Coordinates of C-alpha atoms in Angstrom, one line a residue:
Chain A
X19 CA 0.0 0.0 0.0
X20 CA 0.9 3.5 -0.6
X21 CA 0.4 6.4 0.6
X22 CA 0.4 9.9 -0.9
X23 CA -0.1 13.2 0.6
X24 CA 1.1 17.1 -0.7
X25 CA 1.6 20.9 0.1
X26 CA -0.8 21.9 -2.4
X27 CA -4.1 20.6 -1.5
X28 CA -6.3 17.8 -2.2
X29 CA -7.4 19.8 -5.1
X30 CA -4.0 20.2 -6.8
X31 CA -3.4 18.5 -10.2
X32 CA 0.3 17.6 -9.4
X33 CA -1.3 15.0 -6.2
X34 CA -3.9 14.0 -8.9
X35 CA -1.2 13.0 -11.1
X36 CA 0.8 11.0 -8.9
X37 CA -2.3 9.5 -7.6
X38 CA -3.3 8.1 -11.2
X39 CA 0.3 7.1 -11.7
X40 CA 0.3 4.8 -7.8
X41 CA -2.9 2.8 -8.5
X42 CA -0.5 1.5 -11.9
X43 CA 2.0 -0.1 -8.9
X44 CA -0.5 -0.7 -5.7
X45 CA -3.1 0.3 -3.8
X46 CA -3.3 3.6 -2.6
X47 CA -4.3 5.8 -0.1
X48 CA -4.6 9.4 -0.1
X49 CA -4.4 12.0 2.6
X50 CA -4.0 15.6 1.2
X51 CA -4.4 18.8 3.1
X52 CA -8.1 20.4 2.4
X53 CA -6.2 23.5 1.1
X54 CA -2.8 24.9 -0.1
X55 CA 0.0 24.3 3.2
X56 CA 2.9 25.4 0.5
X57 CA 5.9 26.3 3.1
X58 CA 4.2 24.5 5.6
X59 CA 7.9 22.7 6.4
X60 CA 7.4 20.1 8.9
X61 CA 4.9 22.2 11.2
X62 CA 2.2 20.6 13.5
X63 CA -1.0 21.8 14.8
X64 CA -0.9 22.0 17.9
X65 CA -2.8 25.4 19.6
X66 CA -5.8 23.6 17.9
X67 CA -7.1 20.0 17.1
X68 CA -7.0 18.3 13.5
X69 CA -9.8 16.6 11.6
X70 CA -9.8 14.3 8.6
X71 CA -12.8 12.7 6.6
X72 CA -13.1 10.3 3.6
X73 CA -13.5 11.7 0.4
X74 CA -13.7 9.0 -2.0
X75 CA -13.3 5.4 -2.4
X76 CA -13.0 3.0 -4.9
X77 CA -11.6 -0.6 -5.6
X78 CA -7.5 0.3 -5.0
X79 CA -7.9 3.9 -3.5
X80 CA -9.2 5.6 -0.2
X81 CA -8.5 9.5 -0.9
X82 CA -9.1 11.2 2.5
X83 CA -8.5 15.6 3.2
X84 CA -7.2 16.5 6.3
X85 CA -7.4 20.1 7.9
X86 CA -3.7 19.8 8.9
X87 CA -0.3 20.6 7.3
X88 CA 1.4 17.6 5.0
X89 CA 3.3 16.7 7.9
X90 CA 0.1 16.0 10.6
X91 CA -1.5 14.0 7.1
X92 CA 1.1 11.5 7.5
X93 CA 0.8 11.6 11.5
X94 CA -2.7 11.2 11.1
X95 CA -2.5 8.6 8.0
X96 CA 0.0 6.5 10.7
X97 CA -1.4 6.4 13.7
X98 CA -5.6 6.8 13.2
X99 CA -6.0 6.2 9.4
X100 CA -4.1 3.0 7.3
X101 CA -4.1 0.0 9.3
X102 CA -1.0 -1.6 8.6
X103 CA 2.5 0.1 7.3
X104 CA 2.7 1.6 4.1
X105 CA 5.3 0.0 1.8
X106 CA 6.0 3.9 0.5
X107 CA 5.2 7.1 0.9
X108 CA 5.5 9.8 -2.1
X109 CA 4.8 13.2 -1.9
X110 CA 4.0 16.0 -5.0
X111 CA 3.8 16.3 -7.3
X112 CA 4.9 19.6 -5.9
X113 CA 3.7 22.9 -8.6
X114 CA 7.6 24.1 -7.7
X115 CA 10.7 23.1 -7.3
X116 CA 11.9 21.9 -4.0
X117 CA 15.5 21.8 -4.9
X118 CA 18.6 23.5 -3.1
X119 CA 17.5 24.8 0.7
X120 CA 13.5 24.7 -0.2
X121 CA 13.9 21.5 1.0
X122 CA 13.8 22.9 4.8
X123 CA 11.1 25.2 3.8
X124 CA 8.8 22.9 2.0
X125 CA 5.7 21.2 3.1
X126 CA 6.1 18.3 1.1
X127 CA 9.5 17.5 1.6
X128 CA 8.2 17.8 5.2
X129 CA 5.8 15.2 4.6
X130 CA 8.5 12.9 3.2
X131 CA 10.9 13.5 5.9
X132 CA 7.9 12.8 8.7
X133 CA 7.3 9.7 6.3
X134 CA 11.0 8.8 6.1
X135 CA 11.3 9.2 10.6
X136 CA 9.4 6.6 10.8
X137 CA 11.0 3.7 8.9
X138 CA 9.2 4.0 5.7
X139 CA 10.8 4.4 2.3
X140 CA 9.7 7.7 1.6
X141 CA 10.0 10.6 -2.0
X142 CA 9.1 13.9 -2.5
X143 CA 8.4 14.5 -6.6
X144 CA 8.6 18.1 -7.6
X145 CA 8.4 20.2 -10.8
X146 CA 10.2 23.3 -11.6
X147 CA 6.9 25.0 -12.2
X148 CA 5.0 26.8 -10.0
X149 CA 2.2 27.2 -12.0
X150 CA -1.3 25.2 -11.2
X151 CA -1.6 24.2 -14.9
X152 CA 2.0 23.0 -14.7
X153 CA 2.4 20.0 -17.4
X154 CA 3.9 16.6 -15.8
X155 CA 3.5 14.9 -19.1
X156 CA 7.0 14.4 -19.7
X157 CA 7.8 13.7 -16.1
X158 CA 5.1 11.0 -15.3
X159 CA 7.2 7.7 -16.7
X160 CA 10.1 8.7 -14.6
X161 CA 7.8 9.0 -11.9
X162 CA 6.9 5.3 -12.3
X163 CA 10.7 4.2 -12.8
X164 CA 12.3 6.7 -9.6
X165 CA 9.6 4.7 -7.6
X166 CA 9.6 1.2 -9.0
X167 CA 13.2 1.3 -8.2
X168 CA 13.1 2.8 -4.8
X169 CA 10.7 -0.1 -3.9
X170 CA 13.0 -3.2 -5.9
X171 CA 15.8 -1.9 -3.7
X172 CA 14.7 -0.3 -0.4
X173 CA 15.7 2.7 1.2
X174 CA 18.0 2.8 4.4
X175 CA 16.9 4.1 7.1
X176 CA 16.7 7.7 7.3
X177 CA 17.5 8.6 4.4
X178 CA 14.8 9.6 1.4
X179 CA 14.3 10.8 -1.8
X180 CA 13.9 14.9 -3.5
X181 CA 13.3 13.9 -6.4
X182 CA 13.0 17.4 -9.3
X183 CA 12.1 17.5 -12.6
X184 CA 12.7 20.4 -14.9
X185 CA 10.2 22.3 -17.1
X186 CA 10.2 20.5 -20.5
X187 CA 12.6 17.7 -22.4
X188 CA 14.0 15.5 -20.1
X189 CA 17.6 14.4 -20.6
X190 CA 17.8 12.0 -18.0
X191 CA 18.1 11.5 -13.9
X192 CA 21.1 12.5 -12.1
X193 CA 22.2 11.9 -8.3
X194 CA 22.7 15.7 -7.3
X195 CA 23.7 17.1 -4.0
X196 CA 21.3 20.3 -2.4
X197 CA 23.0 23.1 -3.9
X198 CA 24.6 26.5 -1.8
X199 CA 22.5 29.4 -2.0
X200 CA 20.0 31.8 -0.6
X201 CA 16.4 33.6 -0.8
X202 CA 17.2 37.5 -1.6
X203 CA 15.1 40.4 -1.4
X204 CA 12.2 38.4 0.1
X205 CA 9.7 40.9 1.0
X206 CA 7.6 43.3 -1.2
X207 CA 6.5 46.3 1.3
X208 CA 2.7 47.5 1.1
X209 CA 0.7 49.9 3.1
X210 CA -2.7 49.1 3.6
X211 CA -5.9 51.3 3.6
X212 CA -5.2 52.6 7.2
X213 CA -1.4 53.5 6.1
X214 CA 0.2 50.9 7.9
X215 CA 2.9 48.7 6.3
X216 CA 2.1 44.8 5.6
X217 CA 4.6 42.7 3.9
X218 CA 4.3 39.5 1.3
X219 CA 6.8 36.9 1.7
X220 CA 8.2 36.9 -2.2
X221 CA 11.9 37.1 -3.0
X222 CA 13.9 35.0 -5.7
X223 CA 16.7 32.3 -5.2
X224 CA 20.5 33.3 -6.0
X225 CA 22.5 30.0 -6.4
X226 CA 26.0 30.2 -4.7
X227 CA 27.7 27.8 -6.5
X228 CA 26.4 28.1 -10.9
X229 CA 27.9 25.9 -12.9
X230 CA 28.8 23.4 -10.3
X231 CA 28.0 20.4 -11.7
X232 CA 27.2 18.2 -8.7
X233 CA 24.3 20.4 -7.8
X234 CA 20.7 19.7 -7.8
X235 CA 19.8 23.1 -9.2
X236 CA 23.1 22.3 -12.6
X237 CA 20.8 19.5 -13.1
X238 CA 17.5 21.2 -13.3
X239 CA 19.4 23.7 -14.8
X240 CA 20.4 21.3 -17.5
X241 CA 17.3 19.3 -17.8
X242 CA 18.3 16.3 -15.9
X243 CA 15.7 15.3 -13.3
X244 CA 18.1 15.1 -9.7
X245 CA 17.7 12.9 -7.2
X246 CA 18.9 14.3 -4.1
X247 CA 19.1 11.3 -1.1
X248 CA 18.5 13.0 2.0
X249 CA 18.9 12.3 5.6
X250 CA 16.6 13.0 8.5
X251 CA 19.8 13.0 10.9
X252 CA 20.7 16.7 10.9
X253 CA 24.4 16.6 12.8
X254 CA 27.3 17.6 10.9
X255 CA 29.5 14.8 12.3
X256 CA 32.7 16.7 11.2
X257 CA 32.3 20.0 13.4
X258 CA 32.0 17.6 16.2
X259 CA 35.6 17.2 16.5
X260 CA 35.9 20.8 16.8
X261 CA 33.1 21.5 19.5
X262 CA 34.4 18.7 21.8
X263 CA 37.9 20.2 21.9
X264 CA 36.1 24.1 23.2
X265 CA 37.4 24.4 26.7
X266 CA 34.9 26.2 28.4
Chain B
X27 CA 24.5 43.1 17.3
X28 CA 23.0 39.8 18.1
X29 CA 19.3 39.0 16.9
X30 CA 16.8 37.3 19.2
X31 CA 13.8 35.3 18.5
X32 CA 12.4 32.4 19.3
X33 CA 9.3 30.1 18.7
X34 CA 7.0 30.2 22.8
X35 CA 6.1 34.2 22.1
X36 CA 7.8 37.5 22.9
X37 CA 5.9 37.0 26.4
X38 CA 7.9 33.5 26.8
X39 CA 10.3 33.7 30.3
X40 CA 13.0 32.0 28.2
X41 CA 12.9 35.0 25.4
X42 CA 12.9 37.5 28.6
X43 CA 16.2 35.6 30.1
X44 CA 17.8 35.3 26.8
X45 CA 17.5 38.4 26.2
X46 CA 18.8 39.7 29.6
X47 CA 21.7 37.8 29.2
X48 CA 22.6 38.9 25.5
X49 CA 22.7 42.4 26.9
X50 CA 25.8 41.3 28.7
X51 CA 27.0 40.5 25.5
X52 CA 26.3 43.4 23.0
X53 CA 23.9 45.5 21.5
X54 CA 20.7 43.0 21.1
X55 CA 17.5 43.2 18.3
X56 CA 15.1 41.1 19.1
X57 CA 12.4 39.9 16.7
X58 CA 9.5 37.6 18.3
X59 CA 6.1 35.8 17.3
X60 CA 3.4 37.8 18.9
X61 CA 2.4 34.5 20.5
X62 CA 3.1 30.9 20.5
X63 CA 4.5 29.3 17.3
X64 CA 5.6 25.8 18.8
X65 CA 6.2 23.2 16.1
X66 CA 6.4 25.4 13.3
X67 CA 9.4 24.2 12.2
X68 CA 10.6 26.4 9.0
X69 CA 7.2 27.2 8.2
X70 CA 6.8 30.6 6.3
X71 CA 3.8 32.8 6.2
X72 CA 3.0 32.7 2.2
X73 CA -1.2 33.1 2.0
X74 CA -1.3 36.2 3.8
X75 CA 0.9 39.2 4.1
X76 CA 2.9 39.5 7.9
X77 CA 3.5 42.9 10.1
X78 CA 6.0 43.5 12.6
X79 CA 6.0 46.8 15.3
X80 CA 8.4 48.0 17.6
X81 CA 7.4 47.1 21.2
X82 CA 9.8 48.5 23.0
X83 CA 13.5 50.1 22.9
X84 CA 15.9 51.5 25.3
X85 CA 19.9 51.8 25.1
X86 CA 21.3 48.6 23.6
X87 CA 18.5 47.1 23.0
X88 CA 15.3 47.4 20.6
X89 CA 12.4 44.8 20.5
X90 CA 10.0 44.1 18.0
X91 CA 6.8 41.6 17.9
X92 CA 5.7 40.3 14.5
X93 CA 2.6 38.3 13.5
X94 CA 4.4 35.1 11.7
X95 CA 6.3 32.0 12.5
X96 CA 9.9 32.4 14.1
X97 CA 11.4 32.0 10.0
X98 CA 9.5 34.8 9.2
X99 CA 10.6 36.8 12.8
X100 CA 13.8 35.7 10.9
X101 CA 13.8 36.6 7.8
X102 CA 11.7 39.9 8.1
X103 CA 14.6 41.0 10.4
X104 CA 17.4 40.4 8.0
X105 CA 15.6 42.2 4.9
X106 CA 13.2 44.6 7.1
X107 CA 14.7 45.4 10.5
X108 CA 18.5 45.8 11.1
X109 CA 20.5 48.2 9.9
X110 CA 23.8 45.8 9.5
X111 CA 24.2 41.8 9.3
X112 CA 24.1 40.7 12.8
X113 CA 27.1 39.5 14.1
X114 CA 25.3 36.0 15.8
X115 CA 21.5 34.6 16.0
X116 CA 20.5 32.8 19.2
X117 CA 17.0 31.7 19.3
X118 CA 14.7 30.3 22.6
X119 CA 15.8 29.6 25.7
X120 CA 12.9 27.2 24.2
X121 CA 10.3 26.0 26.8
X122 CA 10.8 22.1 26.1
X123 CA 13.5 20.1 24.5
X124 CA 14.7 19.8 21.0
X125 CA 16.9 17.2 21.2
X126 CA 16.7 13.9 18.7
X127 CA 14.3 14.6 16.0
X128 CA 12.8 17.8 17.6
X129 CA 14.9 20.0 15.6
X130 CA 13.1 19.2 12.1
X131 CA 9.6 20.0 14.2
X132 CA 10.9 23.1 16.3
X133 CA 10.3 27.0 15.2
X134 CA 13.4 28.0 17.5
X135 CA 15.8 25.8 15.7
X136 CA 13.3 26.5 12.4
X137 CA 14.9 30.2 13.1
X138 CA 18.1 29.1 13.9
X139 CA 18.5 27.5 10.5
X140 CA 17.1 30.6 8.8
X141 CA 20.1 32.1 10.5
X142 CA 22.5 29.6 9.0
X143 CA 20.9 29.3 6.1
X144 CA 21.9 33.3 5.8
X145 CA 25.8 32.9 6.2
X146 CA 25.3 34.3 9.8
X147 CA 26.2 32.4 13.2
X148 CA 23.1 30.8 15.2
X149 CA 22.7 28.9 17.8
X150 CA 19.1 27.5 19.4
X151 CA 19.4 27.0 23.6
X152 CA 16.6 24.7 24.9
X153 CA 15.5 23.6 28.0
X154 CA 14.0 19.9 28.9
X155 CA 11.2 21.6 30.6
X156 CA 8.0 22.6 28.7
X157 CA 6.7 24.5 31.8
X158 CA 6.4 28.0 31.1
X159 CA 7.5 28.4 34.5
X160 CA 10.9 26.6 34.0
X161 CA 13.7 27.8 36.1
X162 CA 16.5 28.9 33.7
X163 CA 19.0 29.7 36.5
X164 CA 21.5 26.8 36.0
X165 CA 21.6 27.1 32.7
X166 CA 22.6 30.5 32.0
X167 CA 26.0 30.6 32.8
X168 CA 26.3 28.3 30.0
X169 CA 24.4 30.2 28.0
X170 CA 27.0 32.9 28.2
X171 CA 30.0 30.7 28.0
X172 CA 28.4 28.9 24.6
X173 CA 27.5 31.9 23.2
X174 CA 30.9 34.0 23.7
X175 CA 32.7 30.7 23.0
X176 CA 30.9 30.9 19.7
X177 CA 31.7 34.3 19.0
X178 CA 35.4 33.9 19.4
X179 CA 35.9 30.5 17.4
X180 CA 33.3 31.3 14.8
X181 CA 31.0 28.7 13.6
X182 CA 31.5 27.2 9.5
X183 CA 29.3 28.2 6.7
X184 CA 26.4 26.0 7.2
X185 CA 26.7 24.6 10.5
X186 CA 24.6 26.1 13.4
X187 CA 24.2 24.7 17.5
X188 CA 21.4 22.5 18.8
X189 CA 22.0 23.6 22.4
X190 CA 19.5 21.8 25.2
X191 CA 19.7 21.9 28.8
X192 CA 18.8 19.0 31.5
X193 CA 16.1 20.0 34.3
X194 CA 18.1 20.2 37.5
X195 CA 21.7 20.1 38.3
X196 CA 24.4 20.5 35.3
X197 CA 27.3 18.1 35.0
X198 CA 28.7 19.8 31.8
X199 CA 28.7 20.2 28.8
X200 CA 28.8 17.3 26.0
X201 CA 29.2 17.2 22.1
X202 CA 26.5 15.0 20.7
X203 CA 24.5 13.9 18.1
X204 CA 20.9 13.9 16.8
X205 CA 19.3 10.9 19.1
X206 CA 17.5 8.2 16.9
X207 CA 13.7 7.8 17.6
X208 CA 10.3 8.5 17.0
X209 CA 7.4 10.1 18.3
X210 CA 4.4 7.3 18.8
X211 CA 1.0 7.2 20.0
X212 CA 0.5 10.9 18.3
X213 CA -3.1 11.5 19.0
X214 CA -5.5 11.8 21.1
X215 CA -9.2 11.6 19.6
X216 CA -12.4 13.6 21.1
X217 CA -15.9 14.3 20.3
X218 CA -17.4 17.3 19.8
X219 CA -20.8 18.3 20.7
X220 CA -22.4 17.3 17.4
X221 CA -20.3 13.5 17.9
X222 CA -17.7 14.2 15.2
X223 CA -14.3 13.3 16.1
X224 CA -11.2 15.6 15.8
X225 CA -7.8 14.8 17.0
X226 CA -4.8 16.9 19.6
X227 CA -2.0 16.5 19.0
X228 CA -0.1 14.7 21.9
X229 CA 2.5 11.2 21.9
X230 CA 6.0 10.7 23.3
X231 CA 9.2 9.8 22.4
X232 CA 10.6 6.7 22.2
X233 CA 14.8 6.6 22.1
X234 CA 15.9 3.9 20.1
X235 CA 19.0 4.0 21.4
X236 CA 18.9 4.5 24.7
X237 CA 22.6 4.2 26.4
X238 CA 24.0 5.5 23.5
X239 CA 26.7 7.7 25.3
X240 CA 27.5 9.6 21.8
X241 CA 23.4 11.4 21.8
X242 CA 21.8 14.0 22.8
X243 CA 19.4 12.5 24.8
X244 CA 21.7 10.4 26.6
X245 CA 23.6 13.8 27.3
X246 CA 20.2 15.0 29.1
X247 CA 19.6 12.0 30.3
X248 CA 22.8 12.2 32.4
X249 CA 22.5 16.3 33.5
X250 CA 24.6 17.5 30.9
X251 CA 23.9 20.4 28.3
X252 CA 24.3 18.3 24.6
X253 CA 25.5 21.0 22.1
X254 CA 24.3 19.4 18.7
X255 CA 26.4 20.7 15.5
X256 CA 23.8 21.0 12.7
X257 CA 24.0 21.1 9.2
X258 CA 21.5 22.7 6.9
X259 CA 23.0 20.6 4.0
X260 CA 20.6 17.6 4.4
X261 CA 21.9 15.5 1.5
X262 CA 23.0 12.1 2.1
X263 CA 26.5 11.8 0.5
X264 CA 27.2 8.2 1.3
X265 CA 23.9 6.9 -0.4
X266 CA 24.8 9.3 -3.8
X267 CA 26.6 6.4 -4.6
X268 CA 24.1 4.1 -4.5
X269 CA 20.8 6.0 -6.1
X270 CA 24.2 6.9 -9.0
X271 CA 24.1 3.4 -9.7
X272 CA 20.8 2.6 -10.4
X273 CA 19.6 1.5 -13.8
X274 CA 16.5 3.1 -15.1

């Protein structure tokens, strides 16, 4: 069984997509926020309680919407939904990409990584394209192989799957590494009816390291998909050495 | 100048203590949610616009509240509020621990990576207490010696501190790393009034490794503060190898 959820809504036609494409390789369940959670990260509800409720259900899928962010869908999906372990959990497909450091910011990689804590093979399948009418066309077989594969040979755990597809031809896949860079210029300053300043979160992303070719954004870049395996255990082992040996 | 926020509310005892001590440091901004933003990990305010206002300001130090999640607190500093790049980001003292795999879930280390994230040093202080009444006093000579420490050695590119407390008496302080583990038995159903269920949010962690003397938790376990180096780079490089090998 798998299970799918998303940032974008039950609604979204990237979540539709990848649903169609999972009923080709199991049964499915669905648990998709009842509204857009984009940037959600890995939040949880908690100054107020969640809700689910089935939506539809046919012979292979149970689609349920959830009032919570992506990561309290796969909560709920584990412990009050699905009755035994799903064999995978895949996420998307994202309207954006979640390459680079959107993968700390993004509700669906959130979602994976909550999927991926406990012990289940997990993948987050973005496009480049932040667009609602965004076309997966050309993306949709390697969807099938990234995930056939990830289920033939297992995932360790704690470690999961960005997966990014570029806008257009596809060249290929590449193993890519989350690319150096920052969010610039993020805000866009407005003054309401009363005179008093509001801002809207906007911004663009400036790449640190162009033309670097081990990056998940060269790839995308280049119209490779990149698969970018990533690990739940945050420690950077090598600074370790260095903390240890402060004298305080 | 060092930049404050943190993820329990401007109002929070451990923002008011942090604070306090930071003044012994330097010349101290602080930017805090207007009220609780627990488990908000990175989230970002993206559906509606966000507002910050001055709250209060006196020599060496200026305060500001501001209505999104402690990324936003964050981010609208950096591109909204100060002046000049502050020189460190320390975010909390947090009201409950965020050792193991609290840091993906918490908005006070969600803020501290913002501050990575942003070439600037951060560190997150938390206390194994979720009392709002928790008694800071052991821990904030530490706090001071961490923080200066910090400030003299520098911190790499990319690599922030996880810094939580024990309740009670201190034996030290220990270099660790992220604990493995998993929250479990998340939920807590109710009915309301018109006999619909709805779900809080609730559960507790369950160490897989307890007696693992190289974790965090076993650090808090034992009375001593676990400084956690943290990386925002969250690919996997060992397993690059592996998903480079597959055959599509």
């Amino acid at each position: 069984m798998i299970l799918i959820t998303n940032d974008d809504g039950a609604e979204a036609n990237g979540i539709k997509t990848l649903t169609r494409l999972m009923t080709q390789i199991g049964n499915v369940v669905v648990v998709a926020p009842d509204g857009p959670r984009s940037g959600q990260s890995n939040a949880l509800t908690v100054t107020h309680p969640v809700r689910f409720k089935k939506s539809n259900e046919r012979e292979g899928l149970t689609e349920y919407i959830c009032t919570g962010t992506p990561t309290d869908c796969v909560k709920l999906a584990l412990n009050e939904i699905v009755e035994r372990t799903p064999d995978l959990i895949v996420a998307g497909i994202n309207h954006g990409s979640n390459a680079a450091i959107n993968v700390i910011y993004s509700g669906t990689m959130g979602a994976v990584l909550e999927g991926c804590e406990n012990g289940i093979p997990s993948i987050g399948f973005s496009i480049d394209n932040h667009s609602l009418q965004a076309d997966f066309t050309l993306f949709e077989p390697y969807v099938l192989k990234i995930t056939r594969k990830a289920l033939e040979e297992g995932l360790p755990d704690g470690i999961c799957l960005n997966v990014n597809a570029p806008v257009g031809e596809i060249s290929g896949i590449r193993t890519a590494r989350q690319c150096k860079g920052r969010w610039v210029k993020e805000f866009e300053k407005r003054t309401d009816p009363h005179g008093k300043a509001y801002y809207w979160l906007t911004g663009y992303f400036e790449n640190h390291e162009p033309g670097n070719e081990e990056t998940d954004e060269w790839a995308l870049a280049h119209q490779f998909i990149s698969i970018v395996p990533t690990a739940i255990d945050m420690t950077d082992y090598n600074f370790m050495e260095t903390t240890r040996n402060w004298e305080f």
